[in-house]
């Protein structure tokens, strides 16, 4: 450390272009790249980010990954920041660019966010699963992480998500979607077709999936017998997805926790495709197969026991499925 206050979070990977190890390192408000042939002696190669992206706070937990687009290598740099996220507090931005083994370059000047919700931070990818890129994040926000109204635990991790590249109107975006391995904890699903309203009881964690040929107003409401509600959906007028936890339960522990947040839709598809992973104190919202992702925690005074989907006058679900999820916790 040459004397930098925040000199942290090294992510090390073998780079076939440079034929050496590359360390992606958070250094205060930017990313530094170091190289080594033996993992002992390190040489600084370059810096990135002083005039790029969001700079509301310190940069953390970087990850440099090479992704494939029809035979072309596209480099993606993940950088977490606190504060400075799109909804306040902490979040993870990403940059699309190129890495020549020494320097990362990107024409992107503003931040893109791997998750537009309030509660996905400091995530990185695994390095030992071949060509797949699987990401997991910390499901909280430093804006209120230390004051959430819990007793025996504080915070959790997101569902592991597979990352892929999507080209929308000539511009790259990251798609983030639950890994296929989630299927091993799925129970027996209930499904309906050609429905305008869907209402079912919740008995625990579940996966909700629906598809609609027309992108009209829609609300997904999780509720309990005390009248508390967590709401997510799509607003046609603003072409935005939203999460509203104004009436979700406990909220007075931090003045910025409650409220409604919006995320502008990226996809230009005519219809909607939405997946929601529901847990006891969180929901992970994936729209357009993960082109827009929003993660949210909540703290109701009673577990949510009902889910309901309804929409505007032109809203109709071609298919809707609710699948119970078993616990991933394995007891001996």
mmCIF file of C-alpha atoms in Angstrom:
data_model
loop_
_atom_site.group_PDB
_atom_site.id
_atom_site.type_symbol
_atom_site.label_atom_id
_atom_site.label_comp_id
_atom_site.label_asym_id
_atom_site.label_seq_id
_atom_site.Cartn_x
_atom_site.Cartn_y
_atom_site.Cartn_z
ATOM 1 C CA UNK A 1 0.000 0.000 0.000
ATOM 2 C CA UNK A 2 1.564 3.280 -1.112
ATOM 3 C CA UNK A 3 -0.332 5.145 1.606
ATOM 4 C CA UNK A 4 -3.928 5.037 0.326
ATOM 5 C CA UNK A 5 -6.576 4.999 3.065
ATOM 6 C CA UNK A 6 -8.847 2.529 1.232
ATOM 7 C CA UNK A 7 -6.565 -0.032 -0.430
ATOM 8 C CA UNK A 8 -8.773 -3.086 -0.424
ATOM 9 C CA UNK A 9 -10.829 -5.980 -1.795
ATOM 10 C CA UNK A 10 -8.404 -7.639 -4.242
ATOM 11 C CA UNK A 11 -9.936 -9.902 -6.892
ATOM 12 C CA UNK A 12 -7.231 -11.972 -8.577
ATOM 13 C CA UNK A 13 -7.615 -13.892 -11.860
ATOM 14 C CA UNK A 14 -5.323 -15.371 -14.498
ATOM 15 C CA UNK A 15 -5.326 -13.267 -17.664
ATOM 16 C CA UNK A 16 -4.627 -15.132 -20.907
ATOM 17 C CA UNK A 17 -3.964 -11.921 -22.861
ATOM 18 C CA UNK A 18 -1.181 -10.725 -20.547
ATOM 19 C CA UNK A 19 -0.168 -14.288 -19.595
ATOM 20 C CA UNK A 20 0.030 -13.275 -15.952
ATOM 21 C CA UNK A 21 -2.114 -12.765 -12.872
ATOM 22 C CA UNK A 22 -4.162 -9.578 -12.780
ATOM 23 C CA UNK A 23 -5.302 -8.095 -9.467
ATOM 24 C CA UNK A 24 -8.299 -5.778 -9.607
ATOM 25 C CA UNK A 25 -8.045 -3.594 -6.509
ATOM 26 C CA UNK A 26 -10.218 -0.878 -4.970
ATOM 27 C CA UNK A 27 -8.115 2.197 -4.185
ATOM 28 C CA UNK A 28 -10.171 4.965 -2.584
ATOM 29 C CA UNK A 29 -12.315 6.379 -5.438
ATOM 30 C CA UNK A 30 -10.997 4.358 -8.380
ATOM 31 C CA UNK A 31 -9.774 0.915 -9.432
ATOM 32 C CA UNK A 32 -6.085 -0.002 -9.741
ATOM 33 C CA UNK A 33 -4.761 -2.950 -11.728
ATOM 34 C CA UNK A 34 -1.662 -4.857 -10.643
ATOM 35 C CA UNK A 35 0.055 -7.767 -12.390
ATOM 36 C CA UNK A 36 2.221 -10.660 -11.266
ATOM 37 C CA UNK A 37 3.733 -13.828 -12.697
ATOM 38 C CA UNK A 38 4.175 -15.569 -9.331
ATOM 39 C CA UNK A 39 1.485 -14.063 -7.029
ATOM 40 C CA UNK A 40 4.309 -12.640 -4.870
ATOM 41 C CA UNK A 41 5.797 -9.680 -6.699
ATOM 42 C CA UNK A 42 3.233 -7.195 -7.989
ATOM 43 C CA UNK A 43 3.573 -4.311 -10.453
ATOM 44 C CA UNK A 44 1.029 -1.538 -10.845
ATOM 45 C CA UNK A 45 -0.254 -1.390 -14.422
ATOM 46 C CA UNK A 46 -2.962 1.267 -14.562
ATOM 47 C CA UNK A 47 -5.943 2.994 -12.948
ATOM 48 C CA UNK A 48 -9.566 3.405 -13.991
ATOM 49 C CA UNK A 49 -12.537 5.433 -12.874
ATOM 50 C CA UNK A 50 -11.421 8.786 -11.547
ATOM 51 C CA UNK A 51 -13.755 10.519 -14.029
ATOM 52 C CA UNK A 52 -16.199 7.650 -14.694
ATOM 53 C CA UNK A 53 -19.406 6.463 -13.093
ATOM 54 C CA UNK A 54 -20.828 7.300 -9.697
ATOM 55 C CA UNK A 55 -18.585 8.890 -7.047
ATOM 56 C CA UNK A 56 -20.829 9.463 -4.065
ATOM 57 C CA UNK A 57 -18.520 7.460 -1.817
ATOM 58 C CA UNK A 58 -15.665 4.977 -1.610
ATOM 59 C CA UNK A 59 -15.302 2.317 -4.325
ATOM 60 C CA UNK A 60 -15.306 -1.298 -3.116
ATOM 61 C CA UNK A 61 -15.385 -4.980 -4.131
ATOM 62 C CA UNK A 62 -14.290 -4.748 -7.796
ATOM 63 C CA UNK A 63 -14.525 -7.667 -10.203
ATOM 64 C CA UNK A 64 -13.180 -7.785 -13.772
ATOM 65 C CA UNK A 65 -14.789 -10.456 -15.942
ATOM 66 C CA UNK A 66 -14.468 -11.409 -19.608
ATOM 67 C CA UNK A 67 -17.787 -12.157 -21.301
ATOM 68 C CA UNK A 68 -18.552 -13.534 -24.727
ATOM 69 C CA UNK A 69 -20.761 -11.914 -27.349
ATOM 70 C CA UNK A 70 -20.928 -14.235 -30.366
ATOM 71 C CA UNK A 71 -17.184 -14.862 -30.296
ATOM 72 C CA UNK A 72 -16.220 -11.320 -29.316
ATOM 73 C CA UNK A 73 -14.718 -10.779 -25.846
ATOM 74 C CA UNK A 74 -16.350 -7.970 -23.926
ATOM 75 C CA UNK A 75 -14.935 -6.954 -20.540
ATOM 76 C CA UNK A 76 -17.163 -5.970 -17.639
ATOM 77 C CA UNK A 77 -15.904 -4.216 -14.492
ATOM 78 C CA UNK A 78 -18.111 -4.427 -11.401
ATOM 79 C CA UNK A 79 -17.615 -1.743 -8.734
ATOM 80 C CA UNK A 80 -19.602 -1.309 -5.537
ATOM 81 C CA UNK A 81 -20.018 2.152 -4.055
ATOM 82 C CA UNK A 82 -21.168 3.526 -0.719
ATOM 83 C CA UNK A 83 -22.899 5.936 -0.685
ATOM 84 C CA UNK A 84 -23.980 6.915 -4.186
ATOM 85 C CA UNK A 85 -26.413 4.189 -5.236
ATOM 86 C CA UNK A 86 -29.390 4.958 -7.501
ATOM 87 C CA UNK A 87 -31.859 4.630 -4.596
ATOM 88 C CA UNK A 88 -29.586 6.083 -1.915
ATOM 89 C CA UNK A 89 -26.920 4.353 0.136
ATOM 90 C CA UNK A 90 -24.896 1.492 -1.310
ATOM 91 C CA UNK A 91 -25.160 -0.291 -4.673
ATOM 92 C CA UNK A 92 -23.084 -1.942 -7.415
ATOM 93 C CA UNK A 93 -22.327 -0.212 -10.696
ATOM 94 C CA UNK A 94 -20.734 -1.767 -13.775
ATOM 95 C CA UNK A 95 -18.754 -0.621 -16.783
ATOM 96 C CA UNK A 96 -18.628 -2.228 -20.233
ATOM 97 C CA UNK A 97 -15.292 -1.927 -21.983
ATOM 98 C CA UNK A 98 -12.035 -3.536 -23.050
ATOM 99 C CA UNK A 99 -8.976 -4.828 -21.191
ATOM 100 C CA UNK A 100 -5.684 -5.345 -23.034
ATOM 101 C CA UNK A 101 -3.899 -7.045 -20.136
ATOM 102 C CA UNK A 102 -2.731 -3.728 -18.767
ATOM 103 C CA UNK A 103 -5.451 -1.068 -19.042
ATOM 104 C CA UNK A 104 -9.238 -1.141 -18.806
ATOM 105 C CA UNK A 105 -10.933 1.347 -21.137
ATOM 106 C CA UNK A 106 -14.601 2.238 -21.456
ATOM 107 C CA UNK A 107 -16.514 4.862 -23.404
ATOM 108 C CA UNK A 108 -19.192 4.701 -20.722
ATOM 109 C CA UNK A 109 -19.152 7.778 -18.503
ATOM 110 C CA UNK A 110 -22.259 7.285 -16.358
ATOM 111 C CA UNK A 111 -23.033 4.374 -14.071
ATOM 112 C CA UNK A 112 -25.079 1.351 -15.001
ATOM 113 C CA UNK A 113 -26.373 -0.663 -12.070
ATOM 114 C CA UNK A 114 -26.415 -4.420 -11.708
ATOM 115 C CA UNK A 115 -29.464 -4.037 -9.452
ATOM 116 C CA UNK A 116 -31.743 -0.980 -9.337
ATOM 117 C CA UNK A 117 -33.252 -1.903 -5.970
ATOM 118 C CA UNK A 118 -32.200 -0.894 -2.478
ATOM 119 C CA UNK A 119 -30.603 -4.094 -1.218
ATOM 120 C CA UNK A 120 -27.879 -5.626 -3.356
ATOM 121 C CA UNK A 121 -24.316 -4.600 -2.590
ATOM 122 C CA UNK A 122 -20.696 -5.756 -2.708
ATOM 123 C CA UNK A 123 -21.371 -8.715 -4.983
ATOM 124 C CA UNK A 124 -18.702 -10.512 -7.002
ATOM 125 C CA UNK A 125 -18.571 -13.628 -9.196
ATOM 126 C CA UNK A 126 -17.167 -17.092 -8.662
ATOM 127 C CA UNK A 127 -13.903 -17.886 -10.458
ATOM 128 C CA UNK A 128 -14.034 -21.692 -10.657
ATOM 129 C CA UNK A 129 -17.108 -22.536 -12.744
ATOM 130 C CA UNK A 130 -15.797 -22.442 -16.292
ATOM 131 C CA UNK A 131 -17.407 -20.007 -18.711
ATOM 132 C CA UNK A 132 -20.382 -19.226 -16.481
ATOM 133 C CA UNK A 133 -20.547 -15.966 -14.536
ATOM 134 C CA UNK A 134 -22.448 -16.456 -11.272
ATOM 135 C CA UNK A 135 -22.850 -13.472 -8.976
ATOM 136 C CA UNK A 136 -24.028 -13.190 -5.378
ATOM 137 C CA UNK A 137 -24.483 -9.982 -3.415
ATOM 138 C CA UNK A 138 -25.055 -8.845 0.153
ATOM 139 C CA UNK A 139 -28.780 -8.192 0.531
ATOM 140 C CA UNK A 140 -28.743 -4.988 2.539
ATOM 141 C CA UNK A 141 -27.800 -1.329 2.366
ATOM 142 C CA UNK A 142 -25.309 0.547 4.531
ATOM 143 C CA UNK A 143 -27.854 3.344 4.826
ATOM 144 C CA UNK A 144 -29.740 1.243 7.411
ATOM 145 C CA UNK A 145 -27.969 -2.121 7.702
ATOM 146 C CA UNK A 146 -26.949 -1.612 11.314
ATOM 147 C CA UNK A 147 -30.393 -0.550 12.556
ATOM 148 C CA UNK A 148 -32.756 -3.029 10.880
ATOM 149 C CA UNK A 149 -35.348 -4.419 13.351
ATOM 150 C CA UNK A 150 -34.020 -7.957 13.685
ATOM 151 C CA UNK A 151 -32.838 -9.904 16.726
ATOM 152 C CA UNK A 152 -31.025 -13.148 15.929
ATOM 153 C CA UNK A 153 -29.573 -12.226 12.556
ATOM 154 C CA UNK A 154 -28.843 -9.207 10.413
ATOM 155 C CA UNK A 155 -28.908 -9.348 6.602
ATOM 156 C CA UNK A 156 -28.656 -12.208 4.121
ATOM 157 C CA UNK A 157 -27.227 -12.922 0.678
ATOM 158 C CA UNK A 158 -29.095 -12.692 -2.615
ATOM 159 C CA UNK A 159 -30.011 -15.726 -4.665
ATOM 160 C CA UNK A 160 -27.016 -16.584 -6.885
ATOM 161 C CA UNK A 161 -27.536 -15.011 -10.286
ATOM 162 C CA UNK A 162 -26.129 -15.870 -13.687
ATOM 163 C CA UNK A 163 -24.817 -12.874 -15.622
ATOM 164 C CA UNK A 164 -24.986 -12.502 -19.392
ATOM 165 C CA UNK A 165 -24.643 -9.715 -21.940
ATOM 166 C CA UNK A 166 -27.576 -8.227 -23.827
ATOM 167 C CA UNK A 167 -27.363 -5.786 -26.716
ATOM 168 C CA UNK A 168 -30.257 -3.312 -26.716
ATOM 169 C CA UNK A 169 -30.261 -0.872 -29.630
ATOM 170 C CA UNK A 170 -26.498 -1.182 -30.028
ATOM 171 C CA UNK A 171 -25.707 -0.774 -26.333
ATOM 172 C CA UNK A 172 -24.541 -3.517 -23.953
ATOM 173 C CA UNK A 173 -26.314 -4.252 -20.684
ATOM 174 C CA UNK A 174 -25.844 -6.938 -18.057
ATOM 175 C CA UNK A 175 -28.661 -9.414 -17.577
ATOM 176 C CA UNK A 176 -28.900 -10.961 -14.100
ATOM 177 C CA UNK A 177 -31.176 -13.969 -13.493
ATOM 178 C CA UNK A 178 -31.518 -16.688 -10.807
ATOM 179 C CA UNK A 179 -29.284 -19.688 -11.484
ATOM 180 C CA UNK A 180 -30.872 -22.820 -12.925
ATOM 181 C CA UNK A 181 -29.797 -24.778 -9.839
ATOM 182 C CA UNK A 182 -32.608 -23.081 -7.915
ATOM 183 C CA UNK A 183 -34.880 -25.760 -9.385
ATOM 184 C CA UNK A 184 -33.606 -28.348 -6.859
ATOM 185 C CA UNK A 185 -35.523 -26.634 -4.038
ATOM 186 C CA UNK A 186 -38.745 -26.101 -5.982
ATOM 187 C CA UNK A 187 -41.954 -27.755 -4.831
ATOM 188 C CA UNK A 188 -45.187 -28.431 -6.701
ATOM 189 C CA UNK A 189 -46.297 -25.412 -8.728
ATOM 190 C CA UNK A 190 -49.780 -24.027 -9.289
ATOM 191 C CA UNK A 191 -50.453 -22.366 -12.641
ATOM 192 C CA UNK A 192 -53.123 -20.422 -14.479
ATOM 193 C CA UNK A 193 -53.412 -19.280 -18.081
ATOM 194 C CA UNK A 194 -55.159 -16.308 -19.665
ATOM 195 C CA UNK A 195 -55.815 -14.631 -16.293
ATOM 196 C CA UNK A 196 -56.414 -10.951 -15.485
ATOM 197 C CA UNK A 197 -56.121 -11.428 -11.706
ATOM 198 C CA UNK A 198 -54.123 -13.980 -9.728
ATOM 199 C CA UNK A 199 -54.493 -14.451 -5.970
ATOM 200 C CA UNK A 200 -52.996 -17.211 -3.819
ATOM 201 C CA UNK A 201 -52.013 -17.891 -0.244
ATOM 202 C CA UNK A 202 -48.320 -17.864 0.666
ATOM 203 C CA UNK A 203 -47.113 -20.521 3.073
ATOM 204 C CA UNK A 204 -43.412 -19.613 2.883
ATOM 205 C CA UNK A 205 -40.729 -18.766 0.333
ATOM 206 C CA UNK A 206 -41.881 -19.028 -3.279
ATOM 207 C CA UNK A 207 -41.077 -18.216 -6.905
ATOM 208 C CA UNK A 208 -43.672 -16.269 -8.871
ATOM 209 C CA UNK A 209 -43.443 -16.094 -12.678
ATOM 210 C CA UNK A 210 -45.827 -14.491 -15.117
ATOM 211 C CA UNK A 211 -45.816 -13.451 -18.747
ATOM 212 C CA UNK A 212 -48.033 -10.942 -20.513
ATOM 213 C CA UNK A 213 -48.138 -10.151 -24.231
ATOM 214 C CA UNK A 214 -48.913 -6.484 -23.532
ATOM 215 C CA UNK A 215 -46.909 -4.221 -21.193
ATOM 216 C CA UNK A 216 -49.722 -2.600 -19.233
ATOM 217 C CA UNK A 217 -49.877 -1.360 -15.637
ATOM 218 C CA UNK A 218 -49.435 -4.202 -13.158
ATOM 219 C CA UNK A 219 -49.047 -4.548 -9.389
ATOM 220 C CA UNK A 220 -47.812 -7.537 -7.408
ATOM 221 C CA UNK A 221 -48.930 -7.215 -3.793
ATOM 222 C CA UNK A 222 -47.616 -9.229 -0.851
ATOM 223 C CA UNK A 223 -49.867 -8.705 2.171
ATOM 224 C CA UNK A 224 -50.810 -9.969 5.639
ATOM 225 C CA UNK A 225 -53.872 -9.844 7.908
ATOM 226 C CA UNK A 226 -52.624 -6.619 9.528
ATOM 227 C CA UNK A 227 -53.035 -4.726 6.261
ATOM 228 C CA UNK A 228 -49.296 -4.405 5.627
ATOM 229 C CA UNK A 229 -48.280 -4.540 1.960
ATOM 230 C CA UNK A 230 -45.155 -4.718 -0.157
ATOM 231 C CA UNK A 231 -45.877 -3.819 -3.783
ATOM 232 C CA UNK A 232 -43.888 -4.212 -7.005
ATOM 233 C CA UNK A 233 -44.826 -3.860 -10.640
ATOM 234 C CA UNK A 234 -44.751 -1.841 -13.841
ATOM 235 C CA UNK A 235 -45.991 1.687 -14.611
ATOM 236 C CA UNK A 236 -46.864 2.172 -18.259
ATOM 237 C CA UNK A 237 -47.011 5.982 -18.020
ATOM 238 C CA UNK A 238 -43.371 6.268 -16.944
ATOM 239 C CA UNK A 239 -42.220 3.030 -18.619
ATOM 240 C CA UNK A 240 -40.692 2.058 -15.283
ATOM 241 C CA UNK A 241 -40.657 -0.851 -12.883
ATOM 242 C CA UNK A 242 -41.263 0.009 -9.253
ATOM 243 C CA UNK A 243 -41.121 -1.220 -5.673
ATOM 244 C CA UNK A 244 -43.190 0.389 -2.936
ATOM 245 C CA UNK A 245 -42.548 -0.502 0.714
ATOM 246 C CA UNK A 246 -44.351 2.528 2.162
ATOM 247 C CA UNK A 247 -46.794 0.282 4.021
ATOM 248 C CA UNK A 248 -44.657 -2.846 4.229
ATOM 249 C CA UNK A 249 -44.418 -3.048 8.034
ATOM 250 C CA UNK A 250 -41.666 -1.796 10.346
ATOM 251 C CA UNK A 251 -40.096 1.281 8.788
ATOM 252 C CA UNK A 252 -39.443 3.896 11.481
ATOM 253 C CA UNK A 253 -35.950 2.568 12.231
ATOM 254 C CA UNK A 254 -34.539 4.721 9.373
ATOM 255 C CA UNK A 255 -36.120 7.736 7.701
ATOM 256 C CA UNK A 256 -35.154 6.710 4.165
ATOM 257 C CA UNK A 257 -36.249 3.063 4.319
ATOM 258 C CA UNK A 258 -39.892 3.428 3.304
ATOM 259 C CA UNK A 259 -41.059 4.862 -0.001
ATOM 260 C CA UNK A 260 -41.501 4.056 -3.660
ATOM 261 C CA UNK A 261 -38.559 3.575 -6.016
ATOM 262 C CA UNK A 262 -38.527 3.462 -9.822
ATOM 263 C CA UNK A 263 -36.284 1.894 -12.439
ATOM 264 C CA UNK A 264 -36.615 2.904 -16.082
ATOM 265 C CA UNK A 265 -37.288 -0.079 -18.323
ATOM 266 C CA UNK A 266 -34.432 -1.055 -20.644
ATOM 267 C CA UNK A 267 -36.147 -3.676 -22.792
ATOM 268 C CA UNK A 268 -38.159 -2.664 -25.859
ATOM 269 C CA UNK A 269 -40.223 -5.869 -25.906
ATOM 270 C CA UNK A 270 -43.972 -5.468 -26.344
ATOM 271 C CA UNK A 271 -44.814 -7.744 -23.427
ATOM 272 C CA UNK A 272 -43.706 -8.333 -19.842
ATOM 273 C CA UNK A 273 -41.826 -11.268 -18.341
ATOM 274 C CA UNK A 274 -41.459 -11.039 -14.560
ATOM 275 C CA UNK A 275 -39.971 -13.396 -11.963
ATOM 276 C CA UNK A 276 -40.184 -12.725 -8.235
ATOM 277 C CA UNK A 277 -38.276 -14.699 -5.609
ATOM 278 C CA UNK A 278 -40.171 -14.234 -2.332
ATOM 279 C CA UNK A 279 -38.648 -14.946 1.079
ATOM 280 C CA UNK A 280 -39.713 -14.128 4.632
ATOM 281 C CA UNK A 281 -37.989 -10.733 4.707
ATOM 282 C CA UNK A 282 -37.028 -10.067 1.088
ATOM 283 C CA UNK A 283 -38.132 -10.158 -2.525
ATOM 284 C CA UNK A 284 -35.904 -10.289 -5.593
ATOM 285 C CA UNK A 285 -37.594 -8.859 -8.692
ATOM 286 C CA UNK A 286 -36.397 -9.836 -12.188
ATOM 287 C CA UNK A 287 -38.053 -8.153 -15.180
ATOM 288 C CA UNK A 288 -37.440 -8.977 -18.838
ATOM 289 C CA UNK A 289 -35.446 -12.093 -17.876
ATOM 290 C CA UNK A 290 -33.240 -10.046 -15.566
ATOM 291 C CA UNK A 291 -32.493 -7.083 -17.816
ATOM 292 C CA UNK A 292 -33.930 -5.027 -14.951
ATOM 293 C CA UNK A 293 -33.391 -6.351 -11.424
ATOM 294 C CA UNK A 294 -34.559 -4.841 -8.143
ATOM 295 C CA UNK A 295 -33.889 -6.364 -4.713
ATOM 296 C CA UNK A 296 -35.783 -5.286 -1.620
ATOM 297 C CA UNK A 297 -35.878 -6.238 2.046
ATOM 298 C CA UNK A 298 -38.904 -5.686 4.295
ATOM 299 C CA UNK A 299 -39.879 -6.233 7.915
ATOM 300 C CA UNK A 300 -43.624 -6.884 8.350
ATOM 301 C CA UNK A 301 -45.066 -7.388 11.826
ATOM 302 C CA UNK A 302 -46.583 -10.622 10.544
ATOM 303 C CA UNK A 303 -45.361 -12.772 7.672
ATOM 304 C CA UNK A 304 -47.005 -12.017 4.349
ATOM 305 C CA UNK A 305 -49.606 -14.707 3.712
ATOM 306 C CA UNK A 306 -51.080 -13.670 0.368
ATOM 307 C CA UNK A 307 -49.872 -12.661 -3.085
ATOM 308 C CA UNK A 308 -52.053 -10.925 -5.641
ATOM 309 C CA UNK A 309 -51.393 -9.757 -9.214
ATOM 310 C CA UNK A 310 -53.694 -7.294 -10.953
ATOM 311 C CA UNK A 311 -53.314 -4.717 -13.679
ATOM 312 C CA UNK A 312 -54.755 -2.145 -16.044
ATOM 313 C CA UNK A 313 -57.612 -2.572 -18.478
ATOM 314 C CA UNK A 314 -55.386 -4.211 -21.111
ATOM 315 C CA UNK A 315 -53.466 -6.407 -18.687
ATOM 316 C CA UNK A 316 -53.741 -10.153 -19.147
ATOM 317 C CA UNK A 317 -51.312 -12.882 -18.110
ATOM 318 C CA UNK A 318 -50.699 -15.513 -20.772
ATOM 319 C CA UNK A 319 -49.367 -17.690 -17.968
ATOM 320 C CA UNK A 320 -48.704 -17.329 -14.242
ATOM 321 C CA UNK A 321 -47.038 -19.844 -11.932
ATOM 322 C CA UNK A 322 -46.454 -19.883 -8.175
ATOM 323 C CA UNK A 323 -43.884 -22.414 -6.964
ATOM 324 C CA UNK A 324 -43.093 -23.040 -3.271
ATOM 325 C CA UNK A 325 -39.386 -23.070 -2.405
ATOM 326 C CA UNK A 326 -37.831 -25.274 0.246
ATOM 327 C CA UNK A 327 -35.179 -23.951 2.587
ATOM 328 C CA UNK A 328 -31.595 -24.174 1.307
ATOM 329 C CA UNK A 329 -30.513 -24.757 4.906
ATOM 330 C CA UNK A 330 -29.498 -28.399 5.358
ATOM 331 C CA UNK A 331 -29.604 -29.616 8.927
ATOM 332 C CA UNK A 332 -27.430 -32.560 10.013
#
